[in-house]
Coordinates of N, CA and C in Angstrom, one line a residue:
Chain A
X548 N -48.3 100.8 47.0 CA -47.7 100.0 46.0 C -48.2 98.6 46.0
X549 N -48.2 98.2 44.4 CA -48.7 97.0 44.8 C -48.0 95.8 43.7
X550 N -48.2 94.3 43.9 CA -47.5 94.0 42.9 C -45.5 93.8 43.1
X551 N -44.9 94.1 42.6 CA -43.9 93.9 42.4 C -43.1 95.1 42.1
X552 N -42.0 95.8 42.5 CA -41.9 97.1 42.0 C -40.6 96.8 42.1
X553 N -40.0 97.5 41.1 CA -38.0 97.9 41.0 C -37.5 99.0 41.0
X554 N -36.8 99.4 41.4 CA -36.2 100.9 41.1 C -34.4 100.6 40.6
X555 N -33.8 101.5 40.2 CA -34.3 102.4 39.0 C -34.8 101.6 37.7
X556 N -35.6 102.5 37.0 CA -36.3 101.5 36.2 C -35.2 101.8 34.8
X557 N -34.7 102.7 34.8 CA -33.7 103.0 33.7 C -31.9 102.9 34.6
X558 N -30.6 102.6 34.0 CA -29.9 102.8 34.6 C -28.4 102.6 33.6
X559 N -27.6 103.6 33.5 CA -26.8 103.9 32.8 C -25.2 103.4 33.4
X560 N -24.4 103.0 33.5 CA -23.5 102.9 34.7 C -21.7 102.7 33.6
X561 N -20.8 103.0 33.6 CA -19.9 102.7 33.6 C -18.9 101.5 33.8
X562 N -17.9 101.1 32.9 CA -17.6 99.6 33.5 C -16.8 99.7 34.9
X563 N -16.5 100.8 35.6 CA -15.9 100.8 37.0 C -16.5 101.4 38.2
X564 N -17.9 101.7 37.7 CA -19.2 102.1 38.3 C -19.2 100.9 39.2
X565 N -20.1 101.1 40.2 CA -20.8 100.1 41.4 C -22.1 100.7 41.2
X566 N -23.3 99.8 41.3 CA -24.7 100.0 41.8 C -25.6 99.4 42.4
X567 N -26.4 99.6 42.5 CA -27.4 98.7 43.0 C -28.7 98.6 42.4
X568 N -29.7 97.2 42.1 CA -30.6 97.5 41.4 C -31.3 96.9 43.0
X569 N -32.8 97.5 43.1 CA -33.5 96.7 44.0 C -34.7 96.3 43.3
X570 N -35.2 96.0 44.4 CA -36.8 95.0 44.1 C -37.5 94.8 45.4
X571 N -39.0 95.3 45.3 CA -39.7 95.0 46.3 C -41.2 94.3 46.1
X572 N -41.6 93.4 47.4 CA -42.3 92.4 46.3 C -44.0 92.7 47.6
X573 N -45.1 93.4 47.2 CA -46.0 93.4 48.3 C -46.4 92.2 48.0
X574 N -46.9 91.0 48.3 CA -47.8 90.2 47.8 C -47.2 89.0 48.5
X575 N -46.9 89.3 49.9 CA -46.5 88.5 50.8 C -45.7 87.3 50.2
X576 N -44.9 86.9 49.6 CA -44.4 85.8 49.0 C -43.4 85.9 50.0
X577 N -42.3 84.9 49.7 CA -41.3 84.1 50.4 C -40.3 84.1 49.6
X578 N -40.2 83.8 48.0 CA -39.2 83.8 47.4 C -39.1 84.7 46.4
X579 N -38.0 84.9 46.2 CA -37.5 86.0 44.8 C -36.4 85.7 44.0
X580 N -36.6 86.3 42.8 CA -35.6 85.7 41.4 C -34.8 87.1 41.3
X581 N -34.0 87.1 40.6 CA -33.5 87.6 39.7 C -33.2 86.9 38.4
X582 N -33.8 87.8 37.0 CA -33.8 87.4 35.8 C -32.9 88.3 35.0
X583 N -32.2 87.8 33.9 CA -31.6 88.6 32.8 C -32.2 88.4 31.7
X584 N -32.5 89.4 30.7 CA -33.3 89.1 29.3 C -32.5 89.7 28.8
X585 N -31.5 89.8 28.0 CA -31.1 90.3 26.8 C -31.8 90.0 25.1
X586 N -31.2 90.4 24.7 CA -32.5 91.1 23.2 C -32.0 89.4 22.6
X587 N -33.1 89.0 22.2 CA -32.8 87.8 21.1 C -32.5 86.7 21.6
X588 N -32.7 86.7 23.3 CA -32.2 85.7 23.8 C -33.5 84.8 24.7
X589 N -33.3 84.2 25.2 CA -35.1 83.6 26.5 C -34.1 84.0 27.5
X590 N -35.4 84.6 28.6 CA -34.7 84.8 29.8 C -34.0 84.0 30.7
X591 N -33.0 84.7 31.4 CA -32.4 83.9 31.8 C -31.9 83.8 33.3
X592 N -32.4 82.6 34.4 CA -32.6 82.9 35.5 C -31.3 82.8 36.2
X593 N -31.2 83.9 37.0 CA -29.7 84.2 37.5 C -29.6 83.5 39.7
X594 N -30.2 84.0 40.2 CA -30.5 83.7 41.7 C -31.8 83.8 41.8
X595 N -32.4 82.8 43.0 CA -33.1 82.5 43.2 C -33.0 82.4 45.5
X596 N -33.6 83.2 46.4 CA -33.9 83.4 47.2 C -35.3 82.6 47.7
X597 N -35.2 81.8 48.9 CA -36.3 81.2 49.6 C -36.2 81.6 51.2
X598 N -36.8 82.4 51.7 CA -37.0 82.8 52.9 C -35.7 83.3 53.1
X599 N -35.1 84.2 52.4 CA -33.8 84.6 52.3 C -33.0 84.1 52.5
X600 N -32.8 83.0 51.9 CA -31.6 82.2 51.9 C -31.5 81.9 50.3
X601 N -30.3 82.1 49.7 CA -29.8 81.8 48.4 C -30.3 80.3 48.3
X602 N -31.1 80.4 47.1 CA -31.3 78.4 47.1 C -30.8 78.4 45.7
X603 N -30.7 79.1 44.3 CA -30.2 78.9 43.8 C -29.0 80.1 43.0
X604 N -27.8 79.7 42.3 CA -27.1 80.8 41.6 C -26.8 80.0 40.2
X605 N -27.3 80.9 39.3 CA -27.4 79.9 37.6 C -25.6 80.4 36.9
X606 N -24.8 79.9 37.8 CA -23.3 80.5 37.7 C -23.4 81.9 36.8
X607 N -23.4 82.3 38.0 CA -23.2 84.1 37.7 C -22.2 84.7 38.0
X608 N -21.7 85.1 37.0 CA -20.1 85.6 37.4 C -20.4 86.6 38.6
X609 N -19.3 87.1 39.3 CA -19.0 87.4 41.1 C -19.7 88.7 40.9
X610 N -19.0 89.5 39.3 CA -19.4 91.0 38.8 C -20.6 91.4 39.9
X611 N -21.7 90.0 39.4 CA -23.1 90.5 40.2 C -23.4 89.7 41.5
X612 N -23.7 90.6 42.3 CA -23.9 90.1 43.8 C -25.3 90.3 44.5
X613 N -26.5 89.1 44.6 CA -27.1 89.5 45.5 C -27.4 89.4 46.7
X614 N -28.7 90.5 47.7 CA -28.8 90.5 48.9 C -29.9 90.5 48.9
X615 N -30.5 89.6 49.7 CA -31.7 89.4 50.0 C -32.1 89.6 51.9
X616 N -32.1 91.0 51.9 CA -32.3 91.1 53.6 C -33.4 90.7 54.2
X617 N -34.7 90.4 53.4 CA -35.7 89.8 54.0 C -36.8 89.8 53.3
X618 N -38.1 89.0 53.3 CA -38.3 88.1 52.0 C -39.0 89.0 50.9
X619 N -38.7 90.7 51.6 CA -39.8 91.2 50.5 C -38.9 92.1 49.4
X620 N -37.5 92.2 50.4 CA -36.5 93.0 49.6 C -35.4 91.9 48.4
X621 N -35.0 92.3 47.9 CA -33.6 91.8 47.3 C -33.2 92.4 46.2
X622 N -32.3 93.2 46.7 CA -31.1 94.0 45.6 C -30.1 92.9 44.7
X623 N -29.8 93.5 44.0 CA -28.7 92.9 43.0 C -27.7 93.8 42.8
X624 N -26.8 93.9 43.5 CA -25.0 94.9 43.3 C -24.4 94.7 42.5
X625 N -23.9 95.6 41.7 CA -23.1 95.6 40.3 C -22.2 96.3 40.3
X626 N -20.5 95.6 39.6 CA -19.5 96.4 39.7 C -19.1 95.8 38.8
X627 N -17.8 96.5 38.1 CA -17.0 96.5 37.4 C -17.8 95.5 35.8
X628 N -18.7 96.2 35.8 CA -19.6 95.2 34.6 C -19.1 95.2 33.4
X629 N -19.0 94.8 32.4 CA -19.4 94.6 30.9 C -20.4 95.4 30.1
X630 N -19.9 95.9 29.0 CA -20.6 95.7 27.7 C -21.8 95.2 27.5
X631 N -21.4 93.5 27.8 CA -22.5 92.5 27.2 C -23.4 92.3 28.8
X632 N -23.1 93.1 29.7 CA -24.3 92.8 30.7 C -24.9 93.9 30.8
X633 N -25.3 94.5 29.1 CA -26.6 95.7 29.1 C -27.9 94.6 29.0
X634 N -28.8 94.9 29.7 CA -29.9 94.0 29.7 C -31.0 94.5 30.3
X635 N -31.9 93.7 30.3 CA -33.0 94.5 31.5 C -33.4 93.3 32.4
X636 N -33.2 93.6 33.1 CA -32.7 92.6 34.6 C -34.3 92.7 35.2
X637 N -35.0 91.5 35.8 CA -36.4 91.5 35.9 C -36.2 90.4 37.6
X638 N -37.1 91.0 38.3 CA -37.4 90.3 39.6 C -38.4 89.4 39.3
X639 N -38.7 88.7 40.2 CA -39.9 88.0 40.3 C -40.2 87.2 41.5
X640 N -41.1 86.9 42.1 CA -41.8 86.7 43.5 C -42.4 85.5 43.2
X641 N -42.9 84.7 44.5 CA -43.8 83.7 43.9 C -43.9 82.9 45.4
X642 N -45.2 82.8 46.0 CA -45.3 82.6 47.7 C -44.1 81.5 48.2
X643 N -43.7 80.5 47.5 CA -42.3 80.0 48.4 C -41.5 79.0 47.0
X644 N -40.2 79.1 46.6 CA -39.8 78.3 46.1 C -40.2 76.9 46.2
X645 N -40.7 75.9 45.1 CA -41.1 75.4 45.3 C -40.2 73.8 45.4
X646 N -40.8 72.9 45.8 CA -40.1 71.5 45.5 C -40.0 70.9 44.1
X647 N -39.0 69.5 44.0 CA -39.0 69.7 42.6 C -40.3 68.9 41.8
X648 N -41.5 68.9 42.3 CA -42.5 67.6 41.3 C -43.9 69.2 42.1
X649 N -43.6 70.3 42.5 CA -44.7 71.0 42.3 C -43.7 72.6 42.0
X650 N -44.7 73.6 41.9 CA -44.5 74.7 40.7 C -45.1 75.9 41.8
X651 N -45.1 77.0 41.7 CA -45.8 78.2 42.2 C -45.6 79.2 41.3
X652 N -46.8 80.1 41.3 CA -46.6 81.2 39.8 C -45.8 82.1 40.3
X653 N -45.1 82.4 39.3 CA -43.8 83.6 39.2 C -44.9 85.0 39.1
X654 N -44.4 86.3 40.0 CA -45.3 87.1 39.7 C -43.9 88.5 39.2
X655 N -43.9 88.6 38.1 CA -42.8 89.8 37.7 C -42.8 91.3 38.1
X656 N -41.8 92.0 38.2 CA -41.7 93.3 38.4 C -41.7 93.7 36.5
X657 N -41.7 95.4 36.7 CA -41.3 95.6 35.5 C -40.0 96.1 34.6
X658 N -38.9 95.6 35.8 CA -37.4 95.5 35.5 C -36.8 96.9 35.2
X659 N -35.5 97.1 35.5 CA -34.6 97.8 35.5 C -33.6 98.0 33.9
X660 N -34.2 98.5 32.9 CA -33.4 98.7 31.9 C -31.5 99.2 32.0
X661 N -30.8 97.9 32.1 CA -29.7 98.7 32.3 C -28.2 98.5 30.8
X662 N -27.4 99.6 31.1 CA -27.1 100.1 30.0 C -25.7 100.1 30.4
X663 N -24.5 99.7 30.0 CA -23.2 99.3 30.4 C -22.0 99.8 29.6
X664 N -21.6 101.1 30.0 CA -20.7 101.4 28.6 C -19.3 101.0 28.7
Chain B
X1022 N -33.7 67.3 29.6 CA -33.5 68.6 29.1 C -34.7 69.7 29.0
X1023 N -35.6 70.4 29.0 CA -36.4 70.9 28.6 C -36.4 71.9 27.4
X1024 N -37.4 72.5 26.6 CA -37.4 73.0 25.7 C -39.2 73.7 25.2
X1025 N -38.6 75.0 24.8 CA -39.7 75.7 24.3 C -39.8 76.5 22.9
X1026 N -40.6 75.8 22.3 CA -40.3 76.8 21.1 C -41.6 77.7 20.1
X1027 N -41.3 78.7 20.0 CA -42.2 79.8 19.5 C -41.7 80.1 18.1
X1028 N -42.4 79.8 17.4 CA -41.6 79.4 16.0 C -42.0 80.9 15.6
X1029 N -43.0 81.3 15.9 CA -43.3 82.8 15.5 C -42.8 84.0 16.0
X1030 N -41.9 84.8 15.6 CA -41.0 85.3 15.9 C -41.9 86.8 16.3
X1031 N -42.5 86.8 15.0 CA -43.3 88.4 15.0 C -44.4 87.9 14.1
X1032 N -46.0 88.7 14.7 CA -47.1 88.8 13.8 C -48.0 89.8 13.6
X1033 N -47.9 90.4 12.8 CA -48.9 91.6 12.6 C -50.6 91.3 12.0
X1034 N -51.4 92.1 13.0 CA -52.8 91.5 12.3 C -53.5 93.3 12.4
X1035 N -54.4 92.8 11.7 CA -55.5 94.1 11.9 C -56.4 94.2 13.2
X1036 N -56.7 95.1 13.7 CA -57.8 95.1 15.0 C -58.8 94.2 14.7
X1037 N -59.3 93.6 15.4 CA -60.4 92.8 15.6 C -60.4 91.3 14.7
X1038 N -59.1 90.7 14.4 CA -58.8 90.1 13.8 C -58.4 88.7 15.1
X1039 N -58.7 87.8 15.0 CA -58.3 86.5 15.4 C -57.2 86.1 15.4
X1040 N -55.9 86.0 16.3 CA -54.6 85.6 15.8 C -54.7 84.2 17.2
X1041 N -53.4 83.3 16.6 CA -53.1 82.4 17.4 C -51.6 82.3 17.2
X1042 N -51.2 82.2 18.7 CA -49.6 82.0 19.1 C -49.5 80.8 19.7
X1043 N -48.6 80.1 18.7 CA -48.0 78.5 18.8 C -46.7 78.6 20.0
X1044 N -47.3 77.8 20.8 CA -46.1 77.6 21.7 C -46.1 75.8 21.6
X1045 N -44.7 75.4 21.7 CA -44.7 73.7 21.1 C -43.5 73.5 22.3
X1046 N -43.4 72.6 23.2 CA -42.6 72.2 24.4 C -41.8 70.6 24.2
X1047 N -41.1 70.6 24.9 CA -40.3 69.0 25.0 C -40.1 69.0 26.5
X1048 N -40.1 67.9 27.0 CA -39.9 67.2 28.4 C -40.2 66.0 28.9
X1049 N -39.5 65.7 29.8 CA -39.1 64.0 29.8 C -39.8 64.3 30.9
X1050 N -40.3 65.6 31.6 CA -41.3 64.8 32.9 C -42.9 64.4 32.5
X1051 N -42.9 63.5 33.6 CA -44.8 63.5 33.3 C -45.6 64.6 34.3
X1052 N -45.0 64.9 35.3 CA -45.6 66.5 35.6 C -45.3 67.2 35.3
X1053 N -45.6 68.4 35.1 CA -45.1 69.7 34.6 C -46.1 70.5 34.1
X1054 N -45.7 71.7 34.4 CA -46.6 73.5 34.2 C -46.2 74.1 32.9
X1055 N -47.3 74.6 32.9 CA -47.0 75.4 31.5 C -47.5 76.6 32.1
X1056 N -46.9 78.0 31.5 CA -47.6 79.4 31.6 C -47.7 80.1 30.1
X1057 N -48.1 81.0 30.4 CA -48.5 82.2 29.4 C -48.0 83.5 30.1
X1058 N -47.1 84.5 29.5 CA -46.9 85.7 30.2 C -47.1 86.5 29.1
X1059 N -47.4 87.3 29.2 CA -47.8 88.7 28.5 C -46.3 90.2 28.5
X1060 N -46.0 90.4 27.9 CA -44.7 91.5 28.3 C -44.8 92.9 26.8
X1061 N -45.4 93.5 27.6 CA -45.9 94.6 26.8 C -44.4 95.7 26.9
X1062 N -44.6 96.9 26.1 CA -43.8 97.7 25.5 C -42.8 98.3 27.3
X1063 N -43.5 98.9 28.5 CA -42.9 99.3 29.7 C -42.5 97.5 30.4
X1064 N -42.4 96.6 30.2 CA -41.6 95.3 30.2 C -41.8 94.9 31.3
X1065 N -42.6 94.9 31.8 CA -43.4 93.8 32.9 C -43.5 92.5 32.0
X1066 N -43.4 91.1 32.9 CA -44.0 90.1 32.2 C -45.6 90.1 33.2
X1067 N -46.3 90.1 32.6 CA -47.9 89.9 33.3 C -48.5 88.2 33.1
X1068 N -48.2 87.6 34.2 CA -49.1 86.5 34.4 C -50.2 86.4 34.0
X1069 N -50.5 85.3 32.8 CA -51.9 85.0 31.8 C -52.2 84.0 32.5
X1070 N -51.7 82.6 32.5 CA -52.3 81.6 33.0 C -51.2 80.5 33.1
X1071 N -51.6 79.5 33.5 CA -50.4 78.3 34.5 C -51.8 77.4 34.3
X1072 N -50.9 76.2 33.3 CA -51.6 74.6 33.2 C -51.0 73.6 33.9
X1073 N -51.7 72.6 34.5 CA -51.2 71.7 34.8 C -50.7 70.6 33.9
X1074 N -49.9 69.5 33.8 CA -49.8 68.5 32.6 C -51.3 67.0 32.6
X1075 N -52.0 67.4 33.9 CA -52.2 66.1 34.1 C -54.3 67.1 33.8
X1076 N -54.2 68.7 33.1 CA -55.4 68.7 33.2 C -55.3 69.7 31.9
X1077 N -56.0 68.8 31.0 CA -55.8 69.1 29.6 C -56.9 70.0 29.1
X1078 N -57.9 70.3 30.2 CA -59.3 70.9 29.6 C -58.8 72.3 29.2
X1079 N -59.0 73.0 27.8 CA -59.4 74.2 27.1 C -60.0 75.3 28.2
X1080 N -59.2 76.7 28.2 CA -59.8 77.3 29.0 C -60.1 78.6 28.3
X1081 N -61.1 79.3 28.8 CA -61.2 81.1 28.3 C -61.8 81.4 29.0
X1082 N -60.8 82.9 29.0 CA -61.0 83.8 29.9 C -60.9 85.2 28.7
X1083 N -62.3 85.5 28.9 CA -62.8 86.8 28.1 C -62.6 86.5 26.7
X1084 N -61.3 87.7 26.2 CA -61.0 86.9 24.6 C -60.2 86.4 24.6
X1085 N -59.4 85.8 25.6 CA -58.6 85.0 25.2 C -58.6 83.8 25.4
X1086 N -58.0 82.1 25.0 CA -57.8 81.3 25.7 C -57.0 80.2 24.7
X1087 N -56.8 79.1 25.5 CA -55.5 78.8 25.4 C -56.1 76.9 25.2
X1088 N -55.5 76.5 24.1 CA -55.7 75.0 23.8 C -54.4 74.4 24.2
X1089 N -54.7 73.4 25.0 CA -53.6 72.5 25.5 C -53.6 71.3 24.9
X1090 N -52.9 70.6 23.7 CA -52.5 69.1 23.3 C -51.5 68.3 23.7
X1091 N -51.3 67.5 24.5 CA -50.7 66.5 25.0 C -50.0 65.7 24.0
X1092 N -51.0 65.7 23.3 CA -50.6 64.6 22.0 C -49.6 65.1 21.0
X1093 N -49.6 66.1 21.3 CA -48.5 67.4 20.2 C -47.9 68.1 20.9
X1094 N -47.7 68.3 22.1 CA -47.0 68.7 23.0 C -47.1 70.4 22.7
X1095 N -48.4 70.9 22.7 CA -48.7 72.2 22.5 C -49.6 73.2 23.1
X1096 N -49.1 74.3 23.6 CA -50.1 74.6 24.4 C -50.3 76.2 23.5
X1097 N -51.5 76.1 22.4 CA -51.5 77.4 22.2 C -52.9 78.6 22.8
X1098 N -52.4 79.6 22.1 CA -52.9 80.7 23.2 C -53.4 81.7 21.5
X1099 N -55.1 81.8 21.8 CA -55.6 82.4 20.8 C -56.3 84.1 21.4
X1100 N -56.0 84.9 20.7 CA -56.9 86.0 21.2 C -57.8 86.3 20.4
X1101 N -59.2 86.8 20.5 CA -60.3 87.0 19.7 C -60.3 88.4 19.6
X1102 N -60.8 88.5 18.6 CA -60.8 90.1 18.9 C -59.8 91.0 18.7
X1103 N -59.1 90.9 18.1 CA -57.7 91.6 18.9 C -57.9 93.1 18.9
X1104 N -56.9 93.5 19.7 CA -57.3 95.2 20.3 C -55.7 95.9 20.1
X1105 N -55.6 97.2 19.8 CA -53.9 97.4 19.5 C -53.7 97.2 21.4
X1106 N -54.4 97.4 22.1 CA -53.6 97.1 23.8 C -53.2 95.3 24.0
X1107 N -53.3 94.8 22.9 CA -53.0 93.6 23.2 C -51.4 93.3 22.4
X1108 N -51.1 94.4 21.5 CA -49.9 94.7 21.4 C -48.7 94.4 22.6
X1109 N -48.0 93.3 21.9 CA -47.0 93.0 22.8 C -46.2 92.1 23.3
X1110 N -44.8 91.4 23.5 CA -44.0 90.2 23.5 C -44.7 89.3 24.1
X1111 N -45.2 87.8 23.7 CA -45.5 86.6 24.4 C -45.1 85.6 24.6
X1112 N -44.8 85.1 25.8 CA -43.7 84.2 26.0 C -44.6 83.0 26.7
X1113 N -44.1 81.7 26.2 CA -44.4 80.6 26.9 C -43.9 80.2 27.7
X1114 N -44.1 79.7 29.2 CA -43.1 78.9 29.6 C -43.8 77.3 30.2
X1115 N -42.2 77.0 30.7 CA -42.5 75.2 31.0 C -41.4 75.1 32.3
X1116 N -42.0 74.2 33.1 CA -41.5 73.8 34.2 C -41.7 72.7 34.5
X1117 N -41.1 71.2 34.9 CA -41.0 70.2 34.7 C -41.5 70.2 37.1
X1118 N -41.1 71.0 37.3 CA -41.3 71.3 39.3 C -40.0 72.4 39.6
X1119 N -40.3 72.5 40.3 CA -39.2 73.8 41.1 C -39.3 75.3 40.5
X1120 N -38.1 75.7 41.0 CA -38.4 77.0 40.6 C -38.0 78.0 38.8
X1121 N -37.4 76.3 38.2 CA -36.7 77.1 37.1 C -37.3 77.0 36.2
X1122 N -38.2 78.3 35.6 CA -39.1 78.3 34.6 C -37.8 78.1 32.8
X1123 N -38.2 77.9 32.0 CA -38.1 77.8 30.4 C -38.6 78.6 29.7
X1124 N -38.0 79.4 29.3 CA -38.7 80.3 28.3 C -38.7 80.3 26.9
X1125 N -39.7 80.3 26.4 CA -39.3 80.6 24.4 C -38.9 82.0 24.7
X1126 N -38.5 82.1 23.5 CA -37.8 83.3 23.1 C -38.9 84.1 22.8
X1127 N -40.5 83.9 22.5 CA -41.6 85.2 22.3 C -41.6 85.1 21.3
X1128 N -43.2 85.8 21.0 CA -43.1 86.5 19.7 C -44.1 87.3 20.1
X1129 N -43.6 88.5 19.1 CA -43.8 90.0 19.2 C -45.3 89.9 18.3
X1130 N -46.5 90.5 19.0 CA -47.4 90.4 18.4 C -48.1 91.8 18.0
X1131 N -47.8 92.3 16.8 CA -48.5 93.6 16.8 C -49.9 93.7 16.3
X1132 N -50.6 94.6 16.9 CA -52.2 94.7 16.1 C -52.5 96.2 16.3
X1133 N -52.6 96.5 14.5 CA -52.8 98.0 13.9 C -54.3 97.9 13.9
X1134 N -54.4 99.4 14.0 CA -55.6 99.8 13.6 C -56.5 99.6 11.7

């Protein structure tokens, strides 16, 4: 594998469903995102992981929970979701979170289509 | 605040046709990144390129490439040639440092045969 991978790439769930989405990142990086893109909207960054430690959360309701066990993994756990949190939820990697006056390129997975009835 | 805007929502061209996607930005920093991501139909975003603010030179790569103005605060992105595999969502982004990119909302670029 190479690149950035997710599984499942499709995912249908219930609002009293639990799941898990994951993400694995080969490309030796340090830090990982999670993104939400819903239709019509710019993406939108949810957590952010730096050598597995949460460095940032873009107030994310509790619904979604992530784990970052170590710097190449990080799931995103989902319960009791919504409706409006059908989206396709997109990882992304990039060698270390950066400081705030420099930048590192985001490298994307190709996201988890998920579907919330 | 930051800001990105892709006024072009959707463009359809014919193969081998010239198109250019306007991306136009706001930001109060004087450093700051620009990218290009590519996000085709199975919805990967694919990394195109990452500008610096303080290096304005014109770049291309194959058919594509990308004019950066300072002076208009625009960094657009032209493809030559176009090919229907070039079919697909394009998004600009902007980062003033850290890790929170800006996205325009895209525009959907179709090219028929």
């Amino acid at each position: 594998e190479t690149g950035v991978t997710q599984t499942p790439r499709h995912l249908v769930m219930g609002m009293t469903n639990k799941k898990s989405l994951k993400c694995e990142q080969h490309l030796g990086h340090n830090a990982m995102y999670w993104y939400k893109q819903s239709a019509k909207k710019p993406l939108e960054l949810m957590f952010v992981y730096n050598f597995k430690e949460q460095t940032e959360n873009n107030s994310v309701p509790s619904r979604f929970s992530p784990e970052c066990p170590n710097s190449s993994h990080l799931f995103l756990h989902l319960h009791t979701l919504q409706p409006e949190d059908s989206a396709l939820y997109l990882c992304a990697s990039s060698l270390q979170a950066p400081s705030d006056t420099s930048t590192d390129t985001q490298y994307f997975g190709p996201g988890t289509r998920l579907t919330v009835l | 605040a930051q800001k990105v805007t892709q006024a072009q929502t959707e463009i359809s061209v014919v193969e081998k046709e010239d198109v250019t996607l306007d991306c136009v930005y706001e930001t109060r920093d004087t450093t700051y990144y620009l990218f290009w991501y590519k996000q085709p139909p199975s919805g990967e975003l694919v990394f195109l390129i990452r500008r610096n603010s303080f290096d304005e030179q014109n770049e291309i790569s194959g058919r594509y490439s990308w004019n950066f103005q300072k002076s208009t605060s625009s960094f657009n992105f032209t493809i030559t040639a176009s090919q229907v595999v070039d079919s697909a969502v394009y998004f600009c982004a902007l980062t003033g440092g850290g890790n929170k990119l800006t996205f325009g909302t895209g525009t959907q670029l179709k090219v028929e045969l």
